[in-house]
PDB file of C-alpha atoms in Angstrom:
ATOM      1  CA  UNK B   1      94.983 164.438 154.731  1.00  0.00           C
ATOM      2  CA  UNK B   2      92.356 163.176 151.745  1.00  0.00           C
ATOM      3  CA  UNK B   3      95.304 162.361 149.926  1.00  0.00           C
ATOM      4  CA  UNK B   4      97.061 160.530 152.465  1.00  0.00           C
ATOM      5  CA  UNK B   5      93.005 158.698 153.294  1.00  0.00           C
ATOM      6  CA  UNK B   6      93.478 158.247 149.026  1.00  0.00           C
ATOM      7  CA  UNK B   7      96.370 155.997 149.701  1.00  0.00           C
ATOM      8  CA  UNK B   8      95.274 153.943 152.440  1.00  0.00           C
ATOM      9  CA  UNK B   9      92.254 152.934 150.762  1.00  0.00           C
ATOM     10  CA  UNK B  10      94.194 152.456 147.563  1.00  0.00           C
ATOM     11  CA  UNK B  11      96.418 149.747 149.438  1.00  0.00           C
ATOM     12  CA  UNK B  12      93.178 148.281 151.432  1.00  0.00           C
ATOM     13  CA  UNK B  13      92.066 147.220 148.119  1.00  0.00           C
ATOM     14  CA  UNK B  14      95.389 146.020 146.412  1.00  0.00           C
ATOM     15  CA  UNK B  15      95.357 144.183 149.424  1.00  0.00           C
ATOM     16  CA  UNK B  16      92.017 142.822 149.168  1.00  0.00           C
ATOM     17  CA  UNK B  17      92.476 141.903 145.617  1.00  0.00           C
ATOM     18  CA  UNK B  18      95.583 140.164 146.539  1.00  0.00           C
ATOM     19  CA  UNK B  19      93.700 137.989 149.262  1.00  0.00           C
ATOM     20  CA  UNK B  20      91.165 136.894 146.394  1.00  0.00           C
ATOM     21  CA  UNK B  21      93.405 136.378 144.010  1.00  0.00           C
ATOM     22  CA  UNK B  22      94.711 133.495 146.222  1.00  0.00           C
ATOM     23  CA  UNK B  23      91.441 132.302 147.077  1.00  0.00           C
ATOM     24  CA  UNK B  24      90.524 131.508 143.880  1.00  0.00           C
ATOM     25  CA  UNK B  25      93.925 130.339 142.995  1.00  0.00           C
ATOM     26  CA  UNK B  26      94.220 132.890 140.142  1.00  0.00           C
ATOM     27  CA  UNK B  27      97.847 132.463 138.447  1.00  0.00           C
ATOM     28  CA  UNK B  28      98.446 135.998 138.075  1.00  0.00           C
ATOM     29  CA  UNK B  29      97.006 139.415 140.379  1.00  0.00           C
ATOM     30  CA  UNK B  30      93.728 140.820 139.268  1.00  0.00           C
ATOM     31  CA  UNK B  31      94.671 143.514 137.314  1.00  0.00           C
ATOM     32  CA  UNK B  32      90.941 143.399 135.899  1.00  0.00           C
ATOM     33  CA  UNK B  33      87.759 141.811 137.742  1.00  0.00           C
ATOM     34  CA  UNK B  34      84.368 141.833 134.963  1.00  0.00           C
ATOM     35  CA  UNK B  35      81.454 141.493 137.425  1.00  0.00           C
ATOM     36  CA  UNK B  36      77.908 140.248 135.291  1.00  0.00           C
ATOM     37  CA  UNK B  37      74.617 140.998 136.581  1.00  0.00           C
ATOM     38  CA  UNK B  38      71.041 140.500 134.974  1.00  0.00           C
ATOM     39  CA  UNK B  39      67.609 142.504 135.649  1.00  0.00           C
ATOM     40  CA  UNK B  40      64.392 142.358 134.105  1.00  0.00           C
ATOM     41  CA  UNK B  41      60.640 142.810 135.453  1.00  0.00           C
ATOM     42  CA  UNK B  42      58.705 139.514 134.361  1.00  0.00           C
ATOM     43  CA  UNK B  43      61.424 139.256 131.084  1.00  0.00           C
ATOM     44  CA  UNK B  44      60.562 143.094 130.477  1.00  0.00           C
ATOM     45  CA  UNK B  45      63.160 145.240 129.276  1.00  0.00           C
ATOM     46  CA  UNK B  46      65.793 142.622 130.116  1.00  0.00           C
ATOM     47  CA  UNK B  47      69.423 144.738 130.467  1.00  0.00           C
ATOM     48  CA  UNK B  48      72.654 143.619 131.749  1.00  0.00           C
ATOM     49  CA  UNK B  49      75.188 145.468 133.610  1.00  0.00           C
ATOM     50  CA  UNK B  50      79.283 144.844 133.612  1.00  0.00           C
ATOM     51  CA  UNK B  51      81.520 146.558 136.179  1.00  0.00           C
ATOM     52  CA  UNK B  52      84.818 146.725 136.128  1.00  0.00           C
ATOM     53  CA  UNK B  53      87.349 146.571 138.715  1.00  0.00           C
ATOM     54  CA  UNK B  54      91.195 147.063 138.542  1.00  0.00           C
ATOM     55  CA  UNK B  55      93.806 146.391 141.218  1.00  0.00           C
ATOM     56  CA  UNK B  56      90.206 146.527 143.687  1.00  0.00           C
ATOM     57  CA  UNK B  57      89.329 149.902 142.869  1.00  0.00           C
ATOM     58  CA  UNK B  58      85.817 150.615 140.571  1.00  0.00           C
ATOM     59  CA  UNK B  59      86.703 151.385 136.712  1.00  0.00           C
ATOM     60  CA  UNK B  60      83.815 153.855 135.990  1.00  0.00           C
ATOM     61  CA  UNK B  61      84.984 154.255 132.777  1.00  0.00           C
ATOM     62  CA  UNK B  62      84.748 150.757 131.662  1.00  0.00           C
ATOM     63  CA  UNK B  63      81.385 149.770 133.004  1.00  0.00           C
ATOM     64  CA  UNK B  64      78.880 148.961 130.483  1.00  0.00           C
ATOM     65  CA  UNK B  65      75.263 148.434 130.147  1.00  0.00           C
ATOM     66  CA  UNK B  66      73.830 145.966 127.292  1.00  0.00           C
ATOM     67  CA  UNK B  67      70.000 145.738 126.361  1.00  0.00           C
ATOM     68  CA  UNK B  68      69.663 141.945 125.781  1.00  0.00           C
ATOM     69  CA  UNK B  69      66.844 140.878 123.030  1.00  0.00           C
ATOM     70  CA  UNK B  70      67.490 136.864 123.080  1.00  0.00           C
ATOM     71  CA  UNK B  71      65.176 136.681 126.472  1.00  0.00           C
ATOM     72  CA  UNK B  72      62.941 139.678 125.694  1.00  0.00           C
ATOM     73  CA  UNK B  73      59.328 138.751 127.260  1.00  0.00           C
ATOM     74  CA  UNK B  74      60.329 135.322 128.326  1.00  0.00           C
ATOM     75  CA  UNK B  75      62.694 135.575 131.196  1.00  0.00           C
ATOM     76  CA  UNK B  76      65.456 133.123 131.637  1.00  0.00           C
ATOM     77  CA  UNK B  77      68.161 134.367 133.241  1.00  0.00           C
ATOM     78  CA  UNK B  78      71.065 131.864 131.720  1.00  0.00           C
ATOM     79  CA  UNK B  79      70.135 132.418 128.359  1.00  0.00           C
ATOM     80  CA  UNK B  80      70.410 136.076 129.261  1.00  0.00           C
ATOM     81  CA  UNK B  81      73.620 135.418 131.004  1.00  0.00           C
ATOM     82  CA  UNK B  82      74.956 134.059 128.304  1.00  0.00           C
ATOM     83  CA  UNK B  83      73.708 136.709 125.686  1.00  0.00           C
ATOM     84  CA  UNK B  84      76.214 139.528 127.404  1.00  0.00           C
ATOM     85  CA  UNK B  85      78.527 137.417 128.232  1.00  0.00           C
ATOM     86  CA  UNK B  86      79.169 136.167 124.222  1.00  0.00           C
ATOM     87  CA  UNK B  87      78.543 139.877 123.460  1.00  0.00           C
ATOM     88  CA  UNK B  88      81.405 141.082 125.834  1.00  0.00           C
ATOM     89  CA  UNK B  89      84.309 138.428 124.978  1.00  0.00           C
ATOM     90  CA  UNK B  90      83.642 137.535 121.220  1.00  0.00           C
ATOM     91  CA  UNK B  91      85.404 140.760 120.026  1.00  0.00           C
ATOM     92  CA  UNK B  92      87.688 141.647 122.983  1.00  0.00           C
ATOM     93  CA  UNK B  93      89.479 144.376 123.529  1.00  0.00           C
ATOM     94  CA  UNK B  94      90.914 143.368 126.832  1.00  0.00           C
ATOM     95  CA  UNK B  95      90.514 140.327 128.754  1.00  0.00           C
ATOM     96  CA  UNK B  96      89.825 140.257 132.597  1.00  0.00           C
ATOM     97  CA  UNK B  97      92.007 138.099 135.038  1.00  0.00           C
ATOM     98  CA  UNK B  98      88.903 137.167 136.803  1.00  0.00           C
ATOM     99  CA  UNK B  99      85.189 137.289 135.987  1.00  0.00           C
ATOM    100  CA  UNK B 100      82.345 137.374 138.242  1.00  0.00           C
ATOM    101  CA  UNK B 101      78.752 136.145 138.410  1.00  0.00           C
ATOM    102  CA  UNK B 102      76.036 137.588 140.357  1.00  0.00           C
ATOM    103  CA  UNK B 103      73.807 134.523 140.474  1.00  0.00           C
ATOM    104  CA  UNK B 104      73.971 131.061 141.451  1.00  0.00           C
ATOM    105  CA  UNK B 105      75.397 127.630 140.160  1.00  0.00           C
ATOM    106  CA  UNK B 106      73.274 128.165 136.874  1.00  0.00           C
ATOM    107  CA  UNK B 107      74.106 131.169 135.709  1.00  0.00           C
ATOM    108  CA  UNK B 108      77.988 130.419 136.257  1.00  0.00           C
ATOM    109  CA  UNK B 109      77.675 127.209 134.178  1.00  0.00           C
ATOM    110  CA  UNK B 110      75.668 128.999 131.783  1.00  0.00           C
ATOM    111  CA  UNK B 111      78.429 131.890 130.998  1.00  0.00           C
ATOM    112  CA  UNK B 112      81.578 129.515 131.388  1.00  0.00           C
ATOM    113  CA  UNK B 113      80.170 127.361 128.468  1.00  0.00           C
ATOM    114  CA  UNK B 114      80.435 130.438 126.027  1.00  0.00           C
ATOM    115  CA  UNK B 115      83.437 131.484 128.006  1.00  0.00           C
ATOM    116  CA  UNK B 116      85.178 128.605 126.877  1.00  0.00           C
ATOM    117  CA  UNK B 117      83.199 128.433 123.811  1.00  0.00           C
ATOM    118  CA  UNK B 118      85.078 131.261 122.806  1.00  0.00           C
ATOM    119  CA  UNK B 119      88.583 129.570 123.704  1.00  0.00           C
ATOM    120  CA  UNK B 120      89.252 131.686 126.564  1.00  0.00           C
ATOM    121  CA  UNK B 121      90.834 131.180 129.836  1.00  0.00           C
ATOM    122  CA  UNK B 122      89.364 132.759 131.995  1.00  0.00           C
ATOM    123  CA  UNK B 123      88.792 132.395 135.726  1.00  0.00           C
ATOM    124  CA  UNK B 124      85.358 132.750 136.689  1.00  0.00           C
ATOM    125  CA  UNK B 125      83.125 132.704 140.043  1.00  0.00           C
ATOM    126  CA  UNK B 126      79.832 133.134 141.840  1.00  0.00           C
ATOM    127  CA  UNK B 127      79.467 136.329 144.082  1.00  0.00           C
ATOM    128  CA  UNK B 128      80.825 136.072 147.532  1.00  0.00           C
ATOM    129  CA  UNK B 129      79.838 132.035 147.679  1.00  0.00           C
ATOM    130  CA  UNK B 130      82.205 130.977 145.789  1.00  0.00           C
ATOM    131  CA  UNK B 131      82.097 128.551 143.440  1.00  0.00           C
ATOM    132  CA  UNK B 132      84.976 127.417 141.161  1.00  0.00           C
ATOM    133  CA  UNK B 133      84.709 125.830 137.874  1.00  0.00           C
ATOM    134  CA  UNK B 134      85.012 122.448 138.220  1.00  0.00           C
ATOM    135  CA  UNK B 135      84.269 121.949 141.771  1.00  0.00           C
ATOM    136  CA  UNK B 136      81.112 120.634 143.558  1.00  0.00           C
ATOM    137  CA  UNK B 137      81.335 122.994 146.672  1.00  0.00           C
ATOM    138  CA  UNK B 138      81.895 126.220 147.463  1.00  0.00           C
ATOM    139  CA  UNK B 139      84.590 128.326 149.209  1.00  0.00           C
ATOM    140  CA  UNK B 140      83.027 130.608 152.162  1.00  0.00           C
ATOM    141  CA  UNK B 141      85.192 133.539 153.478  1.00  0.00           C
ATOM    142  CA  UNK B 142      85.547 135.170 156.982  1.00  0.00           C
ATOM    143  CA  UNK B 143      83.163 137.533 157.547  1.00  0.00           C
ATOM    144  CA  UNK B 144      85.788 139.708 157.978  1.00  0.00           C
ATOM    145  CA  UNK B 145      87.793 138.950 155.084  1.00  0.00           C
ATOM    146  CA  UNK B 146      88.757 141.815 152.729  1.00  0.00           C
ATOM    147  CA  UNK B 147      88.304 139.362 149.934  1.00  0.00           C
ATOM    148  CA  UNK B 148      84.675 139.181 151.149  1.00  0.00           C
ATOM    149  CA  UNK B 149      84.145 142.923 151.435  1.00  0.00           C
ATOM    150  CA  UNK B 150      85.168 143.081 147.933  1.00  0.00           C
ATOM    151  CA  UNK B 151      83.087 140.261 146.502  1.00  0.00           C
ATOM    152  CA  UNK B 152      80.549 142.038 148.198  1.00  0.00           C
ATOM    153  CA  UNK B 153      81.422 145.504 146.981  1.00  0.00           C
ATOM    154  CA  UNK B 154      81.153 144.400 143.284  1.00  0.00           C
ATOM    155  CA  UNK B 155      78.332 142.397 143.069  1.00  0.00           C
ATOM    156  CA  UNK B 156      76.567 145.412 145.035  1.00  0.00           C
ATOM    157  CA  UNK B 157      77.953 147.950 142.178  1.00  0.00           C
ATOM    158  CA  UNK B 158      76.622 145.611 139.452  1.00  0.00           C
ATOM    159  CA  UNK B 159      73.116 145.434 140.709  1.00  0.00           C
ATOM    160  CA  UNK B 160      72.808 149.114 141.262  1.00  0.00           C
ATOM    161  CA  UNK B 161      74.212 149.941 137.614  1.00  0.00           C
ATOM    162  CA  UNK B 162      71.451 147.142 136.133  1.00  0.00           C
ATOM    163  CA  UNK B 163      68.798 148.079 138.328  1.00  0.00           C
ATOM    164  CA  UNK B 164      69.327 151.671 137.704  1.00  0.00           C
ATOM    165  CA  UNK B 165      69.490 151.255 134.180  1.00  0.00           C
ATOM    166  CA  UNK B 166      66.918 148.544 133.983  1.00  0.00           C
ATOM    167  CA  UNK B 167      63.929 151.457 135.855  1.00  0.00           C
ATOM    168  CA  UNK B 168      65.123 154.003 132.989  1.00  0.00           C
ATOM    169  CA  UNK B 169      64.311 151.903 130.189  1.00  0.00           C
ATOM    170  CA  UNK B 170      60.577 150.934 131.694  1.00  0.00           C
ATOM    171  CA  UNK B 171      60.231 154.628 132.560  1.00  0.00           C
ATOM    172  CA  UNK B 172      61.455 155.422 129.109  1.00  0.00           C
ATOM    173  CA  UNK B 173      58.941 152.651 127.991  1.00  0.00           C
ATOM    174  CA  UNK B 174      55.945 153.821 129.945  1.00  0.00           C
ATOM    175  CA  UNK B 175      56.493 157.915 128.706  1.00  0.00           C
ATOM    176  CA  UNK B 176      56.434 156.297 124.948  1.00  0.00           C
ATOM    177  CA  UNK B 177      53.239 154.472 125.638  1.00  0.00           C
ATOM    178  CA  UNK B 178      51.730 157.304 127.380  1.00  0.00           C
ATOM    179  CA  UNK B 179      52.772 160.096 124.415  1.00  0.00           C
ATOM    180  CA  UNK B 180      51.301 157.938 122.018  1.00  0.00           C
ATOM    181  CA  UNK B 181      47.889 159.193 123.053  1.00  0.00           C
ATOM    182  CA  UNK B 182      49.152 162.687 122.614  1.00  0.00           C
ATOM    183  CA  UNK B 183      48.065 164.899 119.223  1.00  0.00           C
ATOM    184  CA  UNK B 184      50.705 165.997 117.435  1.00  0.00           C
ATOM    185  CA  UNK B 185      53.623 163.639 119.264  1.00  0.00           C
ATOM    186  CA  UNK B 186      53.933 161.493 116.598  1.00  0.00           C
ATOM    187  CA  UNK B 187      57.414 158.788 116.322  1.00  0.00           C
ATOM    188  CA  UNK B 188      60.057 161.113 114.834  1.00  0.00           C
ATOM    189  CA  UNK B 189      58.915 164.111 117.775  1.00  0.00           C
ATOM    190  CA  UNK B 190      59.120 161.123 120.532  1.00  0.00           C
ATOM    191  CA  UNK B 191      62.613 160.020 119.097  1.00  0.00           C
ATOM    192  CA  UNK B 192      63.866 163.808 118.914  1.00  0.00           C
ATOM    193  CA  UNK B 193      62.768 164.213 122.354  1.00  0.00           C
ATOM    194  CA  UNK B 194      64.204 161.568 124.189  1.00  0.00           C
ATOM    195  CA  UNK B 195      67.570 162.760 121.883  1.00  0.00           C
ATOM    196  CA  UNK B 196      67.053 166.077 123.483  1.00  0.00           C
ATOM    197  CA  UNK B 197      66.062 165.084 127.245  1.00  0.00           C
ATOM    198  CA  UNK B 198      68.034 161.856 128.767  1.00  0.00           C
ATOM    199  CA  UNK B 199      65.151 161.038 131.863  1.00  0.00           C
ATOM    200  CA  UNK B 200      61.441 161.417 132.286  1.00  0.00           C
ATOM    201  CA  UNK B 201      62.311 164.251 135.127  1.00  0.00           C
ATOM    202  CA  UNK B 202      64.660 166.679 132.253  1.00  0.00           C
ATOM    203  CA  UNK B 203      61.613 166.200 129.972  1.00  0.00           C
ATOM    204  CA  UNK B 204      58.936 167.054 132.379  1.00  0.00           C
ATOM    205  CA  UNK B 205      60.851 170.193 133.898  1.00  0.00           C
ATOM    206  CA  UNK B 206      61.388 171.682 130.572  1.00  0.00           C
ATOM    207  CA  UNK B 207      59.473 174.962 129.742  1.00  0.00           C
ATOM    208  CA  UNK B 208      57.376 175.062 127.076  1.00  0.00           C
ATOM    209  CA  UNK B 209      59.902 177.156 124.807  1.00  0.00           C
ATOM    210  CA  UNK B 210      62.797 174.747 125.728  1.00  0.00           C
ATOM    211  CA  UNK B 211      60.608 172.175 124.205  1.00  0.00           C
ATOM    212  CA  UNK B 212      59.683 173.806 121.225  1.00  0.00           C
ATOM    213  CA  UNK B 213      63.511 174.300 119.809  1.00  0.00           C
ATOM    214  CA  UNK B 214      63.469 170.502 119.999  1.00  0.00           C
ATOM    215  CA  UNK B 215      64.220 169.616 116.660  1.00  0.00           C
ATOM    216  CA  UNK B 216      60.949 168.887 114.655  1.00  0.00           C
ATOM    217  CA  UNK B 217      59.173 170.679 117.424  1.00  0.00           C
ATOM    218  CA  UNK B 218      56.162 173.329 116.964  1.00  0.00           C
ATOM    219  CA  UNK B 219      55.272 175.523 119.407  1.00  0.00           C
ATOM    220  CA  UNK B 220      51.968 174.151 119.486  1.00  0.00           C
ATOM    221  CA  UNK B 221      52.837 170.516 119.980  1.00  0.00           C
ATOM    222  CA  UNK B 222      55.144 172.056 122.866  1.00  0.00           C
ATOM    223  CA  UNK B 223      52.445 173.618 124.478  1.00  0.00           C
ATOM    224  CA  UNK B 224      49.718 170.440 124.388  1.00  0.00           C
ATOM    225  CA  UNK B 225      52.965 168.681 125.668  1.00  0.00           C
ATOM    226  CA  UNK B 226      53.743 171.130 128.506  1.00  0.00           C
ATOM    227  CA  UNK B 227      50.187 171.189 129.357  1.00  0.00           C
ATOM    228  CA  UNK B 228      49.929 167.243 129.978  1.00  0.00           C
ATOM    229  CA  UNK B 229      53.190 167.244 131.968  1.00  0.00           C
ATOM    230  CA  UNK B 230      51.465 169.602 133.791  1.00  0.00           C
ATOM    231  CA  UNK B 231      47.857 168.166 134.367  1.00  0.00           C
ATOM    232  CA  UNK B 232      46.186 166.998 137.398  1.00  0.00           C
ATOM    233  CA  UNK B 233      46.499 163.461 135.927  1.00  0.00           C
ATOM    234  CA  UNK B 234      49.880 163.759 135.860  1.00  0.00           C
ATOM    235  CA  UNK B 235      50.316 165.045 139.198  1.00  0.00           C
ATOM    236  CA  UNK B 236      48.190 162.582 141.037  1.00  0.00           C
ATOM    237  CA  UNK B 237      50.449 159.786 139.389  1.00  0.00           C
ATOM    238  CA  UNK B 238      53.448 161.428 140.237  1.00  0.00           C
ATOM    239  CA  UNK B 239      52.059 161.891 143.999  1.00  0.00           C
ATOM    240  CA  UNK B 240      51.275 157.873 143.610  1.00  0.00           C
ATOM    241  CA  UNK B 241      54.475 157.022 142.644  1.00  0.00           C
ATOM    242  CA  UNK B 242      55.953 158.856 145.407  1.00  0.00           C
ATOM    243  CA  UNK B 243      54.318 157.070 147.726  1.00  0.00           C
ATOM    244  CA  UNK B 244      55.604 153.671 146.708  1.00  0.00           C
TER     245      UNK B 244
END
């Protein structure tokens, strides 16, 4: 039974991919779909997510995250868009069939300038309104369409890998600050520890031997490190944060 669910959604998909491919007016299927999407707080810790579809079914494997520094503290969202984008293409390993923005008219012109910068050809679009290069209006789907759904589907994945990635880095960011104030947590322990612990909740739920055999660890910078994890300070801003 899950296998024979495993093939229907397998053909919903091919068949949704197949719909979009003549939307757009793609000359071959979409054996690859790149989806872009940006995310920042105020131009803080600006990151950039690509998903990767094939045939209409997610390619976890290919998805990548990129930490852009051309737009660090001064957001602007093309010039971010157009940071991953160059980074992606300008040593390719594989090329998609179709490439899509999540943003609006702006963002699209801004990534099909390196796009073709680069000499590719490429067919690119913006989320589910869709807007082809070269023309002034958009294409809008059926709400029904499995095109849609699919448009829709990416662009959804791409903003939760950003956004997910985007709140580790400023949580990542915020424990730094914080362990600065800390005796004996000096840069070298901090690096070893986020080497050691991937997340803010790993670190914190670590005993206080588990963080000593971190490497460059002492058992008594383990212990004044346990203890603040541990403190009523931390607790009420853990309880805070819950509440948000």
């Amino acid at each position: 039974e899950q296998e024979r669910k495993g093939q229907m959604q397998q053909k919903t998909e091919e068949a949704a991919a197949e719909e979009l491919q003549r939307v757009v007016g793609a000359k071959r299927p979409l054996a690859r779909m790149d989806c872009f999407d940006i995310s920042h707080t105020q131009g803080s810790e600006t990151v950039a997510s690509m998903v990767v579809f094939r045939y209409g079914s997610p390619s976890k494997k290919d998805y990548r995250r990129f930490k852009l520094v051309s737009t660090e503290g001064k957001p602007d969202d093309f010039k971010s868009m157009q940071e991953v984008v160059y980074r992606r293409y300008k040593d390719y390993e594989e090329l998609p069939d179709l490439i899509i923005i999540d943003g609006g008219k702006g963002q699209l012109a801004a990534a099909l300038k390196v796009i073709r910068g680069l000499g590719l050809d490429i067919q690119a679009e913006q989320r589910e309104e869709i807007f082809l290069e070269g023309e002034s209006q958009s294409i809008y789907l059926e709400r029904e369409s499995p095109a849609l759904h699919m448009i829709q589907h990416i662009r959804d994945e791409a903003h939760r890998f950003a956004i997910t990635y985007h709140r580790k880095r400023l949580r990542r960011r915020n424990l730094v600050s914080v362990l600065d104030t800390i005796a004996g947590i000096g840069p070298k322990r901090r690096q070893a520890l986020w080497k050691a612990y991937a997340s803010l909740e790993t670190m914190k739920a670590a005993s206080e031997e588990e963080l000593a055999a971190v490497e460059g660890m002492n058992r008594a910078a383990a212990r004044t490190l346990y203890e603040f994890f541990h403190s009523d300070i931390v607790r009420k801003s853990d309880m805070l944060q819950g509440q948000k």
